[in-house]
mmCIF file of C-alpha atoms in Angstrom:
data_model
loop_
_atom_site.group_PDB
_atom_site.id
_atom_site.type_symbol
_atom_site.label_atom_id
_atom_site.label_comp_id
_atom_site.label_asym_id
_atom_site.label_seq_id
_atom_site.Cartn_x
_atom_site.Cartn_y
_atom_site.Cartn_z
ATOM 1 C CA UNK A 195 0.000 0.000 0.000
ATOM 2 C CA UNK A 196 2.783 2.461 0.902
ATOM 3 C CA UNK A 197 4.646 1.612 -2.310
ATOM 4 C CA UNK A 198 1.492 2.237 -4.367
ATOM 5 C CA UNK A 199 0.952 5.602 -2.665
ATOM 6 C CA UNK A 200 4.584 6.575 -3.282
ATOM 7 C CA UNK A 201 4.247 5.696 -6.974
ATOM 8 C CA UNK A 202 1.086 7.822 -7.193
ATOM 9 C CA UNK A 203 2.850 10.661 -5.368
ATOM 10 C CA UNK A 204 5.787 10.731 -7.794
ATOM 11 C CA UNK A 205 3.679 10.017 -10.851
ATOM 12 C CA UNK A 206 1.078 12.708 -10.225
ATOM 13 C CA UNK A 207 3.530 15.414 -9.224
ATOM 14 C CA UNK A 208 6.348 14.908 -11.719
ATOM 15 C CA UNK A 209 5.717 12.320 -14.435
ATOM 16 C CA UNK A 210 2.091 13.245 -15.238
ATOM 17 C CA UNK A 211 2.358 16.866 -14.170
ATOM 18 C CA UNK A 212 -1.111 18.357 -14.475
ATOM 19 C CA UNK A 213 0.108 21.501 -16.237
ATOM 20 C CA UNK A 214 3.066 20.331 -18.284
ATOM 21 C CA UNK A 215 1.848 16.865 -19.319
ATOM 22 C CA UNK A 216 -1.940 17.055 -19.210
ATOM 23 C CA UNK A 217 -2.218 20.798 -20.002
ATOM 24 C CA UNK A 218 -4.852 21.428 -17.329
ATOM 25 C CA UNK A 219 -4.832 24.603 -15.267
ATOM 26 C CA UNK A 220 -3.023 26.734 -17.828
ATOM 27 C CA UNK A 221 -4.928 29.949 -17.031
ATOM 28 C CA UNK A 222 -3.485 30.442 -13.521
ATOM 29 C CA UNK A 223 -0.202 28.851 -14.644
ATOM 30 C CA UNK A 224 0.360 31.618 -17.184
ATOM 31 C CA UNK A 225 -1.482 34.398 -15.353
ATOM 32 C CA UNK A 226 -0.117 34.162 -11.805
ATOM 33 C CA UNK A 227 3.466 33.199 -12.614
ATOM 34 C CA UNK A 228 4.941 36.701 -12.794
ATOM 35 C CA UNK A 229 6.356 36.696 -9.247
ATOM 36 C CA UNK A 230 7.452 33.743 -7.148
ATOM 37 C CA UNK A 231 5.689 34.873 -3.972
ATOM 38 C CA UNK A 232 2.357 35.200 -5.807
ATOM 39 C CA UNK A 233 2.915 31.862 -7.554
ATOM 40 C CA UNK A 234 3.720 30.230 -4.217
ATOM 41 C CA UNK A 235 0.562 31.656 -2.675
ATOM 42 C CA UNK A 236 -1.517 30.384 -5.577
ATOM 43 C CA UNK A 237 0.176 27.004 -5.311
ATOM 44 C CA UNK A 238 -0.620 26.708 -1.611
ATOM 45 C CA UNK A 239 -4.250 27.689 -2.272
ATOM 46 C CA UNK A 240 -4.478 25.084 -5.042
ATOM 47 C CA UNK A 241 -2.889 22.433 -2.800
ATOM 48 C CA UNK A 242 -5.493 23.136 -0.136
ATOM 49 C CA UNK A 243 -8.427 23.169 -2.563
ATOM 50 C CA UNK A 244 -7.431 20.098 -4.586
ATOM 51 C CA UNK A 245 -6.536 18.001 -1.536
ATOM 52 C CA UNK A 246 -9.711 18.872 0.317
ATOM 53 C CA UNK A 247 -11.821 18.569 -2.853
ATOM 54 C CA UNK A 248 -10.380 15.095 -3.462
ATOM 55 C CA UNK A 249 -11.335 14.031 0.044
ATOM 56 C CA UNK A 250 -14.837 15.504 0.020
ATOM 57 C CA UNK A 251 -15.591 14.417 -3.551
ATOM 58 C CA UNK A 252 -14.368 10.899 -2.786
ATOM 59 C CA UNK A 253 -16.567 10.651 0.289
ATOM 60 C CA UNK A 254 -19.619 12.008 -1.523
ATOM 61 C CA UNK A 255 -19.050 9.744 -4.508
ATOM 62 C CA UNK A 256 -18.466 6.593 -2.472
ATOM 63 C CA UNK A 257 -21.099 7.083 0.235
ATOM 64 C CA UNK A 258 -23.852 9.058 -1.508
ATOM 65 C CA UNK A 259 -23.690 8.878 -5.306
ATOM 66 C CA UNK A 260 -22.820 5.179 -5.668
ATOM 67 C CA UNK A 261 -25.336 3.827 -3.097
ATOM 68 C CA UNK A 262 -28.128 5.963 -4.572
ATOM 69 C CA UNK A 263 -27.060 4.991 -8.124
ATOM 70 C CA UNK A 264 -26.806 8.614 -9.223
ATOM 71 C CA UNK A 265 -23.170 8.629 -10.315
ATOM 72 C CA UNK A 266 -24.193 10.498 -13.468
ATOM 73 C CA UNK A 267 -24.405 13.616 -11.242
ATOM 74 C CA UNK A 268 -20.729 13.400 -10.278
ATOM 75 C CA UNK A 269 -19.545 16.329 -12.390
ATOM 76 C CA UNK A 270 -22.195 18.701 -11.051
ATOM 77 C CA UNK A 271 -21.594 17.609 -7.460
ATOM 78 C CA UNK A 272 -17.818 17.935 -7.804
ATOM 79 C CA UNK A 273 -18.173 21.462 -9.250
ATOM 80 C CA UNK A 274 -20.362 22.488 -6.300
ATOM 81 C CA UNK A 275 -17.858 21.053 -3.809
ATOM 82 C CA UNK A 276 -14.979 22.867 -5.515
ATOM 83 C CA UNK A 277 -16.902 26.158 -5.644
ATOM 84 C CA UNK A 278 -17.678 25.953 -1.930
ATOM 85 C CA UNK A 279 -14.051 25.225 -1.043
ATOM 86 C CA UNK A 280 -12.759 28.093 -3.175
ATOM 87 C CA UNK A 281 -15.194 30.480 -1.487
ATOM 88 C CA UNK A 282 -13.851 29.323 1.870
ATOM 89 C CA UNK A 283 -10.240 29.907 0.751
ATOM 90 C CA UNK A 284 -11.140 33.314 -0.666
ATOM 91 C CA UNK A 285 -12.815 34.419 2.591
ATOM 92 C CA UNK A 286 -9.863 33.111 4.625
ATOM 93 C CA UNK A 287 -7.261 34.917 2.511
ATOM 94 C CA UNK A 288 -9.282 38.147 2.435
ATOM 95 C CA UNK A 289 -9.496 38.174 6.231
ATOM 96 C CA UNK A 290 -6.052 36.867 7.249
ATOM 97 C CA UNK A 291 -3.763 37.530 4.246
ATOM 98 C CA UNK A 292 -5.065 40.618 2.425
ATOM 99 C CA UNK A 293 -1.803 41.246 0.544
ATOM 100 C CA UNK A 294 -1.856 37.763 -0.981
ATOM 101 C CA UNK A 295 -5.579 38.123 -1.656
ATOM 102 C CA UNK A 296 -4.925 41.351 -3.586
ATOM 103 C CA UNK A 297 -1.959 39.933 -5.512
ATOM 104 C CA UNK A 298 -3.896 36.858 -6.660
ATOM 105 C CA UNK A 299 -6.683 39.102 -7.895
ATOM 106 C CA UNK A 300 -9.141 37.512 -10.278
ATOM 107 C CA UNK A 301 -7.172 34.254 -10.412
ATOM 108 C CA UNK A 302 -8.248 33.200 -6.916
ATOM 109 C CA UNK A 303 -11.952 32.810 -7.750
ATOM 110 C CA UNK A 304 -10.867 31.242 -11.031
ATOM 111 C CA UNK A 305 -9.658 28.216 -9.050
ATOM 112 C CA UNK A 306 -13.335 27.253 -9.146
ATOM 113 C CA UNK A 307 -13.151 26.946 -12.918
ATOM 114 C CA UNK A 308 -9.600 25.594 -12.932
ATOM 115 C CA UNK A 309 -10.004 22.415 -14.899
ATOM 116 C CA UNK A 310 -7.124 20.824 -12.976
ATOM 117 C CA UNK A 311 -9.200 20.755 -9.780
ATOM 118 C CA UNK A 312 -12.161 19.095 -11.458
ATOM 119 C CA UNK A 313 -9.816 16.887 -13.470
ATOM 120 C CA UNK A 314 -8.318 15.413 -10.308
ATOM 121 C CA UNK A 315 -11.735 14.598 -8.829
ATOM 122 C CA UNK A 316 -12.822 12.924 -12.062
ATOM 123 C CA UNK A 317 -9.509 11.068 -12.410
ATOM 124 C CA UNK A 318 -9.913 9.669 -8.898
ATOM 125 C CA UNK A 319 -13.316 8.279 -9.883
ATOM 126 C CA UNK A 320 -12.154 6.958 -13.273
ATOM 127 C CA UNK A 321 -9.182 5.145 -11.765
ATOM 128 C CA UNK A 322 -11.312 3.739 -8.927
ATOM 129 C CA UNK A 323 -9.103 5.263 -6.266
ATOM 130 C CA UNK A 324 -10.194 4.825 -2.691
ATOM 131 C CA UNK A 325 -10.503 7.848 -0.464
ATOM 132 C CA UNK A 326 -6.907 7.755 0.857
ATOM 133 C CA UNK A 327 -5.451 7.060 -2.585
ATOM 134 C CA UNK A 328 -7.572 9.859 -4.057
ATOM 135 C CA UNK A 329 -6.354 12.294 -1.411
ATOM 136 C CA UNK A 330 -2.728 11.353 -2.118
ATOM 137 C CA UNK A 331 -3.337 11.745 -5.863
ATOM 138 C CA UNK A 332 -4.971 15.134 -5.304
ATOM 139 C CA UNK A 333 -2.193 16.341 -3.028
ATOM 140 C CA UNK A 334 0.527 15.134 -5.419
ATOM 141 C CA UNK A 335 -1.182 16.709 -8.412
ATOM 142 C CA UNK A 336 -1.454 20.027 -6.574
ATOM 143 C CA UNK A 337 2.204 19.820 -5.526
ATOM 144 C CA UNK A 338 3.102 19.224 -9.186
ATOM 145 C CA UNK A 339 1.072 22.293 -10.133
ATOM 146 C CA UNK A 340 2.876 24.321 -7.461
ATOM 147 C CA UNK A 341 6.304 23.094 -8.571
ATOM 148 C CA UNK A 342 5.647 24.040 -12.184
ATOM 149 C CA UNK A 343 4.116 27.468 -11.448
ATOM 150 C CA UNK A 344 6.924 28.430 -9.031
ATOM 151 C CA UNK A 345 9.615 27.328 -11.506
ATOM 152 C CA UNK A 346 7.960 29.340 -14.284
ATOM 153 C CA UNK A 347 7.652 32.367 -11.976
ATOM 154 C CA UNK A 348 11.346 32.129 -11.105
ATOM 155 C CA UNK A 349 12.296 31.951 -14.759
ATOM 156 C CA UNK A 350 10.000 34.870 -15.623
ATOM 157 C CA UNK A 351 11.617 36.983 -12.901
ATOM 158 C CA UNK A 352 15.037 36.263 -14.388
ATOM 159 C CA UNK A 353 13.837 36.927 -17.957
ATOM 160 C CA UNK A 354 13.212 40.584 -17.036
ATOM 161 C CA UNK A 355 16.961 41.127 -16.907
ATOM 162 C CA UNK A 356 17.728 39.496 -20.262
ATOM 163 C CA UNK A 357 17.904 41.028 -23.700
ATOM 164 C CA UNK A 358 15.008 39.329 -25.492
ATOM 165 C CA UNK A 359 14.180 40.104 -29.133
ATOM 166 C CA UNK A 360 11.149 42.350 -29.437
ATOM 167 C CA UNK A 361 9.022 39.713 -31.184
ATOM 168 C CA UNK A 362 9.523 37.322 -28.247
ATOM 169 C CA UNK A 363 8.894 39.787 -25.418
ATOM 170 C CA UNK A 364 5.886 39.176 -23.191
ATOM 171 C CA UNK A 365 3.731 36.103 -23.615
ATOM 172 C CA UNK A 366 5.666 34.527 -26.550
ATOM 173 C CA UNK A 367 8.786 33.951 -24.422
ATOM 174 C CA UNK A 368 6.592 32.667 -21.574
ATOM 175 C CA UNK A 369 5.002 30.102 -23.908
ATOM 176 C CA UNK A 370 8.415 29.063 -25.244
ATOM 177 C CA UNK A 371 9.636 28.689 -21.659
ATOM 178 C CA UNK A 372 6.577 26.633 -20.699
ATOM 179 C CA UNK A 373 7.157 24.409 -23.726
ATOM 180 C CA UNK A 374 10.781 23.840 -22.745
ATOM 181 C CA UNK A 375 9.658 23.058 -19.195
ATOM 182 C CA UNK A 376 7.187 20.502 -20.568
ATOM 183 C CA UNK A 377 9.986 18.870 -22.544
ATOM 184 C CA UNK A 378 12.176 18.808 -19.430
ATOM 185 C CA UNK A 379 9.400 17.230 -17.367
ATOM 186 C CA UNK A 380 9.097 14.494 -20.020
ATOM 187 C CA UNK A 381 12.473 13.352 -18.703
ATOM 188 C CA UNK A 382 10.735 12.218 -15.503
ATOM 189 C CA UNK A 383 8.761 9.630 -17.478
ATOM 190 C CA UNK A 384 11.695 7.237 -17.140
ATOM 191 C CA UNK A 385 11.258 7.187 -13.353
ATOM 192 C CA UNK A 386 8.200 4.929 -13.414
#
């Protein structure tokens, strides 16, 4: 069991990175990765939301939707769970961390529509993960998201000091960088 959880941990965070391999969650990945502290804050918020959403969605799916034979409602239920969790995170950050709340701006409520969050909940169901395995998968996926967004933010901070041709300035160099990161993360596929 521990070996299986470790494989899921490494696989979901590095090998099948949600952003760089599955291309889910690109909106906050590209939008919030201008500064490392903002990217770290977004990553922590996503870790909290995805991990908790995996737990709650797994419990609801296993103990409510399956026994009542209404699994066809899973997507709607998962979206409602995610929306509620994001509202909780938004209220918490607004009250206790107003600077981070301001720096995340519109991207914080967009966690609700971040397809990576819903993708993890649906993946847990499709792969028949139990509740613990689903939580580990959700946590690892969110950690992978955080790793990739913080790396991109660090690179973007360094790119400010480089002489970049005019046609590549702005989003083009960010997309090239993200593509090179995706290629680099493909190197992790030999791990498992």
